[in-house]
PDB file of N, CA and C in Angstrom:
ATOM      1  N   MET A  29     -10.175 -22.565  50.360  1.00  0.00           N
ATOM      2  CA  MET A  29     -10.195 -22.665  48.906  1.00  0.00           C
ATOM      3  C   MET A  29      -9.092 -23.621  48.453  1.00  0.00           C
ATOM      4  N   ASN A  30      -9.441 -24.541  47.592  1.00  0.00           N
ATOM      5  CA  ASN A  30      -8.493 -25.550  47.130  1.00  0.00           C
ATOM      6  C   ASN A  30      -8.094 -25.233  45.703  1.00  0.00           C
ATOM      7  N   ASP A  31      -6.794 -24.902  45.504  1.00  0.00           N
ATOM      8  CA  ASP A  31      -6.303 -24.552  44.173  1.00  0.00           C
ATOM      9  C   ASP A  31      -5.731 -25.747  43.424  1.00  0.00           C
ATOM     10  N   ALA A  32      -5.792 -26.928  44.023  1.00  0.00           N
ATOM     11  CA  ALA A  32      -5.237 -28.116  43.377  1.00  0.00           C
ATOM     12  C   ALA A  32      -6.056 -28.456  42.132  1.00  0.00           C
ATOM     13  N   ALA A  33      -5.348 -28.861  41.096  1.00  0.00           N
ATOM     14  CA  ALA A  33      -6.030 -29.261  39.861  1.00  0.00           C
ATOM     15  C   ALA A  33      -6.792 -30.555  40.116  1.00  0.00           C
ATOM     16  N   PRO A  34      -7.978 -30.673  39.556  1.00  0.00           N
ATOM     17  CA  PRO A  34      -8.736 -31.923  39.751  1.00  0.00           C
ATOM     18  C   PRO A  34      -8.020 -33.088  39.073  1.00  0.00           C
ATOM     19  N   HIS A  35      -8.142 -34.241  39.706  1.00  0.00           N
ATOM     20  CA  HIS A  35      -7.543 -35.448  39.126  1.00  0.00           C
ATOM     21  C   HIS A  35      -8.443 -35.965  38.018  1.00  0.00           C
ATOM     22  N   PRO A  36      -7.850 -36.418  36.906  1.00  0.00           N
ATOM     23  CA  PRO A  36      -8.690 -37.013  35.863  1.00  0.00           C
ATOM     24  C   PRO A  36      -9.309 -38.300  36.402  1.00  0.00           C
ATOM     25  N   PRO A  37     -10.446 -38.688  35.891  1.00  0.00           N
ATOM     26  CA  PRO A  37     -11.081 -39.908  36.387  1.00  0.00           C
ATOM     27  C   PRO A  37     -10.225 -41.126  36.069  1.00  0.00           C
ATOM     28  N   HIS A  38     -10.215 -42.072  36.987  1.00  0.00           N
ATOM     29  CA  HIS A  38      -9.483 -43.327  36.774  1.00  0.00           C
ATOM     30  C   HIS A  38     -10.278 -44.154  35.768  1.00  0.00           C
ATOM     31  N   VAL A  39      -9.608 -44.600  34.731  1.00  0.00           N
ATOM     32  CA  VAL A  39     -10.276 -45.379  33.692  1.00  0.00           C
ATOM     33  C   VAL A  39      -9.787 -46.813  33.754  1.00  0.00           C
ATOM     34  N   ARG A  40     -10.702 -47.719  33.587  1.00  0.00           N
ATOM     35  CA  ARG A  40     -10.380 -49.149  33.488  1.00  0.00           C
ATOM     36  C   ARG A  40     -10.973 -49.621  32.170  1.00  0.00           C
ATOM     37  N   HIS A  41     -10.115 -50.137  31.297  1.00  0.00           N
ATOM     38  CA  HIS A  41     -10.563 -50.689  30.024  1.00  0.00           C
ATOM     39  C   HIS A  41     -10.696 -52.199  30.192  1.00  0.00           C
ATOM     40  N   VAL A  42     -11.771 -52.742  29.682  1.00  0.00           N
ATOM     41  CA  VAL A  42     -11.977 -54.183  29.720  1.00  0.00           C
ATOM     42  C   VAL A  42     -12.101 -54.651  28.278  1.00  0.00           C
ATOM     43  N   LEU A  43     -11.138 -55.460  27.860  1.00  0.00           N
ATOM     44  CA  LEU A  43     -11.163 -56.029  26.517  1.00  0.00           C
ATOM     45  C   LEU A  43     -11.774 -57.421  26.635  1.00  0.00           C
ATOM     46  N   VAL A  44     -12.838 -57.644  25.911  1.00  0.00           N
ATOM     47  CA  VAL A  44     -13.578 -58.909  25.967  1.00  0.00           C
ATOM     48  C   VAL A  44     -13.158 -59.747  24.768  1.00  0.00           C
ATOM     49  N   LEU A  45     -12.609 -60.933  25.049  1.00  0.00           N
ATOM     50  CA  LEU A  45     -12.086 -61.799  23.996  1.00  0.00           C
ATOM     51  C   LEU A  45     -12.793 -63.147  24.007  1.00  0.00           C
ATOM     52  N   PRO A  46     -12.809 -63.817  22.854  1.00  0.00           N
ATOM     53  CA  PRO A  46     -13.572 -65.066  22.733  1.00  0.00           C
ATOM     54  C   PRO A  46     -12.938 -66.273  23.426  1.00  0.00           C
ATOM     55  N   ASP A  47     -11.620 -66.266  23.649  1.00  0.00           N
ATOM     56  CA  ASP A  47     -10.980 -67.428  24.268  1.00  0.00           C
ATOM     57  C   ASP A  47      -9.679 -67.022  24.952  1.00  0.00           C
ATOM     58  N   ARG A  48      -9.141 -67.951  25.728  1.00  0.00           N
ATOM     59  CA  ARG A  48      -7.934 -67.671  26.520  1.00  0.00           C
ATOM     60  C   ARG A  48      -6.732 -67.349  25.630  1.00  0.00           C
ATOM     61  N   GLU A  49      -6.587 -68.080  24.534  1.00  0.00           N
ATOM     62  CA  GLU A  49      -5.445 -67.848  23.650  1.00  0.00           C
ATOM     63  C   GLU A  49      -5.446 -66.409  23.128  1.00  0.00           C
ATOM     64  N   ALA A  50      -6.601 -65.943  22.682  1.00  0.00           N
ATOM     65  CA  ALA A  50      -6.709 -64.566  22.192  1.00  0.00           C
ATOM     66  C   ALA A  50      -6.389 -63.581  23.306  1.00  0.00           C
ATOM     67  N   ALA A  51      -6.896 -63.849  24.508  1.00  0.00           N
ATOM     68  CA  ALA A  51      -6.655 -62.950  25.639  1.00  0.00           C
ATOM     69  C   ALA A  51      -5.164 -62.880  25.977  1.00  0.00           C
ATOM     70  N   GLU A  52      -4.490 -64.016  25.969  1.00  0.00           N
ATOM     71  CA  GLU A  52      -3.054 -64.028  26.266  1.00  0.00           C
ATOM     72  C   GLU A  52      -2.272 -63.271  25.201  1.00  0.00           C
ATOM     73  N   GLU A  53      -2.671 -63.405  23.939  1.00  0.00           N
ATOM     74  CA  GLU A  53      -1.999 -62.673  22.861  1.00  0.00           C
ATOM     75  C   GLU A  53      -2.232 -61.166  22.995  1.00  0.00           C
ATOM     76  N   VAL A  54      -3.416 -60.775  23.429  1.00  0.00           N
ATOM     77  CA  VAL A  54      -3.714 -59.360  23.635  1.00  0.00           C
ATOM     78  C   VAL A  54      -2.858 -58.803  24.774  1.00  0.00           C
ATOM     79  N   VAL A  55      -2.696 -59.562  25.853  1.00  0.00           N
ATOM     80  CA  VAL A  55      -1.839 -59.119  26.964  1.00  0.00           C
ATOM     81  C   VAL A  55      -0.424 -58.866  26.447  1.00  0.00           C
ATOM     82  N   GLU A  56       0.080 -59.778  25.636  1.00  0.00           N
ATOM     83  CA  GLU A  56       1.419 -59.619  25.067  1.00  0.00           C
ATOM     84  C   GLU A  56       1.488 -58.380  24.171  1.00  0.00           C
ATOM     85  N   ALA A  57       0.467 -58.187  23.341  1.00  0.00           N
ATOM     86  CA  ALA A  57       0.440 -57.028  22.444  1.00  0.00           C
ATOM     87  C   ALA A  57       0.365 -55.723  23.227  1.00  0.00           C
ATOM     88  N   LEU A  58      -0.381 -55.715  24.323  1.00  0.00           N
ATOM     89  CA  LEU A  58      -0.486 -54.508  25.142  1.00  0.00           C
ATOM     90  C   LEU A  58       0.874 -54.097  25.685  1.00  0.00           C
ATOM     91  N   THR A  59       1.664 -55.075  26.079  1.00  0.00           N
ATOM     92  CA  THR A  59       2.992 -54.795  26.605  1.00  0.00           C
ATOM     93  C   THR A  59       3.913 -54.307  25.493  1.00  0.00           C
ATOM     94  N   GLU A  60       3.889 -54.994  24.361  1.00  0.00           N
ATOM     95  CA  GLU A  60       4.795 -54.657  23.257  1.00  0.00           C
ATOM     96  C   GLU A  60       4.394 -53.379  22.526  1.00  0.00           C
ATOM     97  N   ARG A  61       3.124 -53.231  22.189  1.00  0.00           N
ATOM     98  CA  ARG A  61       2.682 -52.121  21.337  1.00  0.00           C
ATOM     99  C   ARG A  61       2.250 -50.890  22.102  1.00  0.00           C
ATOM    100  N   PHE A  62       1.756 -51.071  23.318  1.00  0.00           N
ATOM    101  CA  PHE A  62       1.229 -49.940  24.067  1.00  0.00           C
ATOM    102  C   PHE A  62       2.107 -49.562  25.257  1.00  0.00           C
ATOM    103  N   GLY A  63       3.110 -50.382  25.552  1.00  0.00           N
ATOM    104  CA  GLY A  63       3.992 -50.092  26.660  1.00  0.00           C
ATOM    105  C   GLY A  63       3.297 -50.111  28.008  1.00  0.00           C
ATOM    106  N   VAL A  64       2.301 -50.968  28.152  1.00  0.00           N
ATOM    107  CA  VAL A  64       1.590 -51.073  29.424  1.00  0.00           C
ATOM    108  C   VAL A  64       2.580 -51.596  30.462  1.00  0.00           C
ATOM    109  N   ALA A  65       2.828 -50.799  31.487  1.00  0.00           N
ATOM    110  CA  ALA A  65       3.824 -51.144  32.495  1.00  0.00           C
ATOM    111  C   ALA A  65       3.304 -52.213  33.459  1.00  0.00           C
ATOM    112  N   GLU A  66       2.096 -52.020  33.948  1.00  0.00           N
ATOM    113  CA  GLU A  66       1.503 -52.981  34.875  1.00  0.00           C
ATOM    114  C   GLU A  66       0.785 -54.041  34.061  1.00  0.00           C
ATOM    115  N   GLU A  67       1.146 -55.313  34.295  1.00  0.00           N
ATOM    116  CA  GLU A  67       0.547 -56.378  33.491  1.00  0.00           C
ATOM    117  C   GLU A  67      -0.970 -56.391  33.667  1.00  0.00           C
ATOM    118  N   PRO A  68      -1.695 -56.401  32.553  1.00  0.00           N
ATOM    119  CA  PRO A  68      -3.159 -56.440  32.634  1.00  0.00           C
ATOM    120  C   PRO A  68      -3.637 -57.708  33.321  1.00  0.00           C
ATOM    121  N   GLN A  69      -4.783 -57.619  33.940  1.00  0.00           N
ATOM    122  CA  GLN A  69      -5.386 -58.755  34.625  1.00  0.00           C
ATOM    123  C   GLN A  69      -6.167 -59.581  33.612  1.00  0.00           C
ATOM    124  N   LEU A  70      -5.997 -60.892  33.674  1.00  0.00           N
ATOM    125  CA  LEU A  70      -6.686 -61.825  32.783  1.00  0.00           C
ATOM    126  C   LEU A  70      -7.754 -62.548  33.604  1.00  0.00           C
ATOM    127  N   VAL A  71      -9.015 -62.463  33.168  1.00  0.00           N
ATOM    128  CA  VAL A  71     -10.126 -63.010  33.939  1.00  0.00           C
ATOM    129  C   VAL A  71     -11.026 -63.844  33.039  1.00  0.00           C
ATOM    130  N   ARG A  72     -11.393 -65.042  33.501  1.00  0.00           N
ATOM    131  CA  ARG A  72     -12.360 -65.872  32.778  1.00  0.00           C
ATOM    132  C   ARG A  72     -13.748 -65.440  33.211  1.00  0.00           C
ATOM    133  N   ASP A  73     -14.609 -65.186  32.250  1.00  0.00           N
ATOM    134  CA  ASP A  73     -15.975 -64.728  32.535  1.00  0.00           C
ATOM    135  C   ASP A  73     -16.954 -65.723  31.935  1.00  0.00           C
ATOM    136  N   ALA A  74     -17.455 -66.638  32.766  1.00  0.00           N
ATOM    137  CA  ALA A  74     -18.422 -67.627  32.281  1.00  0.00           C
ATOM    138  C   ALA A  74     -19.731 -66.926  31.955  1.00  0.00           C
ATOM    139  N   LEU A  75     -20.327 -67.301  30.862  1.00  0.00           N
ATOM    140  CA  LEU A  75     -21.615 -66.733  30.492  1.00  0.00           C
ATOM    141  C   LEU A  75     -22.683 -67.243  31.443  1.00  0.00           C
ATOM    142  N   ALA A  76     -23.660 -66.436  31.697  1.00  0.00           N
ATOM    143  CA  ALA A  76     -24.712 -66.771  32.656  1.00  0.00           C
ATOM    144  C   ALA A  76     -25.334 -68.130  32.349  1.00  0.00           C
ATOM    145  N   GLY A  77     -25.364 -68.990  33.355  1.00  0.00           N
ATOM    146  CA  GLY A  77     -26.013 -70.290  33.213  1.00  0.00           C
ATOM    147  C   GLY A  77     -25.173 -71.336  32.501  1.00  0.00           C
ATOM    148  N   GLU A  78     -23.951 -71.003  32.146  1.00  0.00           N
ATOM    149  CA  GLU A  78     -23.102 -71.952  31.413  1.00  0.00           C
ATOM    150  C   GLU A  78     -21.973 -72.443  32.311  1.00  0.00           C
ATOM    151  N   ASP A  79     -21.789 -73.764  32.374  1.00  0.00           N
ATOM    152  CA  ASP A  79     -20.716 -74.343  33.160  1.00  0.00           C
ATOM    153  C   ASP A  79     -19.555 -74.775  32.283  1.00  0.00           C
ATOM    154  N   ASP A  80     -19.791 -74.908  31.009  1.00  0.00           N
ATOM    155  CA  ASP A  80     -18.791 -75.396  30.066  1.00  0.00           C
ATOM    156  C   ASP A  80     -17.737 -74.329  29.809  1.00  0.00           C
ATOM    157  N   ALA A  81     -16.469 -74.694  29.942  1.00  0.00           N
ATOM    158  CA  ALA A  81     -15.376 -73.746  29.721  1.00  0.00           C
ATOM    159  C   ALA A  81     -15.381 -73.193  28.300  1.00  0.00           C
ATOM    160  N   GLU A  82     -15.954 -73.933  27.369  1.00  0.00           N
ATOM    161  CA  GLU A  82     -16.011 -73.455  25.989  1.00  0.00           C
ATOM    162  C   GLU A  82     -16.955 -72.265  25.849  1.00  0.00           C
ATOM    163  N   ASP A  83     -17.864 -72.111  26.803  1.00  0.00           N
ATOM    164  CA  ASP A  83     -18.833 -71.029  26.746  1.00  0.00           C
ATOM    165  C   ASP A  83     -18.408 -69.852  27.622  1.00  0.00           C
ATOM    166  N   ALA A  84     -17.118 -69.613  27.699  1.00  0.00           N
ATOM    167  CA  ALA A  84     -16.608 -68.517  28.518  1.00  0.00           C
ATOM    168  C   ALA A  84     -15.955 -67.477  27.631  1.00  0.00           C
ATOM    169  N   GLN A  85     -16.059 -66.252  28.082  1.00  0.00           N
ATOM    170  CA  GLN A  85     -15.299 -65.169  27.457  1.00  0.00           C
ATOM    171  C   GLN A  85     -14.120 -64.896  28.380  1.00  0.00           C
ATOM    172  N   TRP A  86     -13.093 -64.291  27.827  1.00  0.00           N
ATOM    173  CA  TRP A  86     -11.936 -63.910  28.630  1.00  0.00           C
ATOM    174  C   TRP A  86     -11.825 -62.400  28.609  1.00  0.00           C
ATOM    175  N   LEU A  87     -11.581 -61.844  29.767  1.00  0.00           N
ATOM    176  CA  LEU A  87     -11.467 -60.406  29.916  1.00  0.00           C
ATOM    177  C   LEU A  87     -10.022 -60.036  30.201  1.00  0.00           C
ATOM    178  N   VAL A  88      -9.557 -59.001  29.538  1.00  0.00           N
ATOM    179  CA  VAL A  88      -8.247 -58.429  29.828  1.00  0.00           C
ATOM    180  C   VAL A  88      -8.539 -57.051  30.410  1.00  0.00           C
ATOM    181  N   VAL A  89      -8.202 -56.878  31.683  1.00  0.00           N
ATOM    182  CA  VAL A  89      -8.497 -55.636  32.392  1.00  0.00           C
ATOM    183  C   VAL A  89      -7.237 -54.778  32.418  1.00  0.00           C
ATOM    184  N   VAL A  90      -7.357 -53.580  31.847  1.00  0.00           N
ATOM    185  CA  VAL A  90      -6.227 -52.658  31.761  1.00  0.00           C
ATOM    186  C   VAL A  90      -6.541 -51.433  32.615  1.00  0.00           C
ATOM    187  N   GLU A  91      -5.770 -51.249  33.676  1.00  0.00           N
ATOM    188  CA  GLU A  91      -5.920 -50.063  34.516  1.00  0.00           C
ATOM    189  C   GLU A  91      -5.253 -48.902  33.788  1.00  0.00           C
ATOM    190  N   ASP A  92      -5.931 -47.770  33.746  1.00  0.00           N
ATOM    191  CA  ASP A  92      -5.418 -46.603  33.014  1.00  0.00           C
ATOM    192  C   ASP A  92      -5.649 -45.337  33.853  1.00  0.00           C
ATOM    193  N   PRO A  93      -4.949 -45.229  34.999  1.00  0.00           N
ATOM    194  CA  PRO A  93      -5.204 -44.117  35.917  1.00  0.00           C
ATOM    195  C   PRO A  93      -4.884 -42.742  35.332  1.00  0.00           C
ATOM    196  N   ASP A  94      -3.997 -42.698  34.365  1.00  0.00           N
ATOM    197  CA  ASP A  94      -3.612 -41.415  33.759  1.00  0.00           C
ATOM    198  C   ASP A  94      -4.289 -41.183  32.413  1.00  0.00           C
ATOM    199  N   THR A  95      -5.238 -42.028  32.063  1.00  0.00           N
ATOM    200  CA  THR A  95      -5.914 -42.000  30.762  1.00  0.00           C
ATOM    201  C   THR A  95      -4.905 -41.848  29.616  1.00  0.00           C
ATOM    202  N   ALA A  96      -3.875 -42.677  29.673  1.00  0.00           N
ATOM    203  CA  ALA A  96      -2.789 -42.615  28.695  1.00  0.00           C
ATOM    204  C   ALA A  96      -3.055 -43.461  27.453  1.00  0.00           C
ATOM    205  N   HIS A  97      -3.991 -44.403  27.538  1.00  0.00           N
ATOM    206  CA  HIS A  97      -4.221 -45.322  26.427  1.00  0.00           C
ATOM    207  C   HIS A  97      -5.373 -44.835  25.558  1.00  0.00           C
ATOM    208  N   ASP A  98      -5.137 -44.789  24.272  1.00  0.00           N
ATOM    209  CA  ASP A  98      -6.134 -44.330  23.304  1.00  0.00           C
ATOM    210  C   ASP A  98      -7.219 -45.402  23.151  1.00  0.00           C
ATOM    211  N   PRO A  99      -8.458 -45.082  23.542  1.00  0.00           N
ATOM    212  CA  PRO A  99      -9.538 -46.066  23.432  1.00  0.00           C
ATOM    213  C   PRO A  99      -9.734 -46.612  22.022  1.00  0.00           C
ATOM    214  N   THR A 100      -9.536 -45.785  21.014  1.00  0.00           N
ATOM    215  CA  THR A 100      -9.706 -46.245  19.635  1.00  0.00           C
ATOM    216  C   THR A 100      -8.680 -47.316  19.291  1.00  0.00           C
ATOM    217  N   GLN A 101      -7.444 -47.129  19.732  1.00  0.00           N
ATOM    218  CA  GLN A 101      -6.410 -48.137  19.475  1.00  0.00           C
ATOM    219  C   GLN A 101      -6.710 -49.429  20.233  1.00  0.00           C
ATOM    220  N   LEU A 102      -7.238 -49.301  21.452  1.00  0.00           N
ATOM    221  CA  LEU A 102      -7.613 -50.498  22.201  1.00  0.00           C
ATOM    222  C   LEU A 102      -8.784 -51.207  21.533  1.00  0.00           C
ATOM    223  N   ASP A 103      -9.739 -50.432  20.995  1.00  0.00           N
ATOM    224  CA  ASP A 103     -10.846 -51.018  20.227  1.00  0.00           C
ATOM    225  C   ASP A 103     -10.308 -51.828  19.058  1.00  0.00           C
ATOM    226  N   ASP A 104      -9.369 -51.227  18.334  1.00  0.00           N
ATOM    227  CA  ASP A 104      -8.788 -51.885  17.159  1.00  0.00           C
ATOM    228  C   ASP A 104      -8.052 -53.164  17.551  1.00  0.00           C
ATOM    229  N   LEU A 105      -7.297 -53.108  18.652  1.00  0.00           N
ATOM    230  CA  LEU A 105      -6.567 -54.291  19.111  1.00  0.00           C
ATOM    231  C   LEU A 105      -7.548 -55.417  19.451  1.00  0.00           C
ATOM    232  N   ALA A 106      -8.580 -55.107  20.210  1.00  0.00           N
ATOM    233  CA  ALA A 106      -9.566 -56.137  20.572  1.00  0.00           C
ATOM    234  C   ALA A 106     -10.226 -56.714  19.322  1.00  0.00           C
ATOM    235  N   ALA A 107     -10.540 -55.846  18.363  1.00  0.00           N
ATOM    236  CA  ALA A 107     -11.198 -56.298  17.126  1.00  0.00           C
ATOM    237  C   ALA A 107     -10.302 -57.245  16.330  1.00  0.00           C
ATOM    238  N   GLU A 108      -8.979 -57.050  16.387  1.00  0.00           N
ATOM    239  CA  GLU A 108      -8.042 -57.951  15.698  1.00  0.00           C
ATOM    240  C   GLU A 108      -8.216 -59.388  16.178  1.00  0.00           C
ATOM    241  N   TYR A 109      -8.675 -59.556  17.415  1.00  0.00           N
ATOM    242  CA  TYR A 109      -8.843 -60.880  18.015  1.00  0.00           C
ATOM    243  C   TYR A 109     -10.319 -61.232  18.216  1.00  0.00           C
ATOM    244  N   GLU A 110     -11.193 -60.614  17.402  1.00  0.00           N
ATOM    245  CA  GLU A 110     -12.629 -60.878  17.425  1.00  0.00           C
ATOM    246  C   GLU A 110     -13.259 -60.535  18.777  1.00  0.00           C
ATOM    247  N   GLY A 111     -12.754 -59.460  19.382  1.00  0.00           N
ATOM    248  CA  GLY A 111     -13.295 -59.018  20.656  1.00  0.00           C
ATOM    249  C   GLY A 111     -13.706 -57.559  20.589  1.00  0.00           C
ATOM    250  N   TRP A 112     -13.955 -56.991  21.744  1.00  0.00           N
ATOM    251  CA  TRP A 112     -14.341 -55.582  21.822  1.00  0.00           C
ATOM    252  C   TRP A 112     -13.868 -55.007  23.158  1.00  0.00           C
ATOM    253  N   ARG A 113     -13.973 -53.690  23.280  1.00  0.00           N
ATOM    254  CA  ARG A 113     -13.541 -52.990  24.490  1.00  0.00           C
ATOM    255  C   ARG A 113     -14.742 -52.386  25.202  1.00  0.00           C
ATOM    256  N   GLU A 114     -14.709 -52.482  26.513  1.00  0.00           N
ATOM    257  CA  GLU A 114     -15.654 -51.780  27.356  1.00  0.00           C
ATOM    258  C   GLU A 114     -14.835 -50.944  28.317  1.00  0.00           C
ATOM    259  N   SER A 115     -15.372 -49.835  28.796  1.00  0.00           N
ATOM    260  CA  SER A 115     -14.651 -49.067  29.805  1.00  0.00           C
ATOM    261  C   SER A 115     -15.518 -48.936  31.036  1.00  0.00           C
ATOM    262  N   GLU A 116     -14.851 -48.863  32.174  1.00  0.00           N
ATOM    263  CA  GLU A 116     -15.582 -48.749  33.441  1.00  0.00           C
ATOM    264  C   GLU A 116     -15.215 -47.442  34.099  1.00  0.00           C
TER     265      GLU A 116
END
């Protein structure tokens, strides 16, 4: 019999932003406003079939193993930069 408390699920938030500048500003805001200790990962996501860098979205990946970040606040932050949040 295992009496250990179950671990909460590991959450990964993905903030989808329209351009690199917005994504970099969101990374900075995450550190300043949310106290994110581990720097979020910044990823360029080219839209299907598009080779032009102008047709790319930028993703800010925030690991949240302790589910410490309020999804609503992350939604609001992404919306400030014309983006949105997805969770995995």
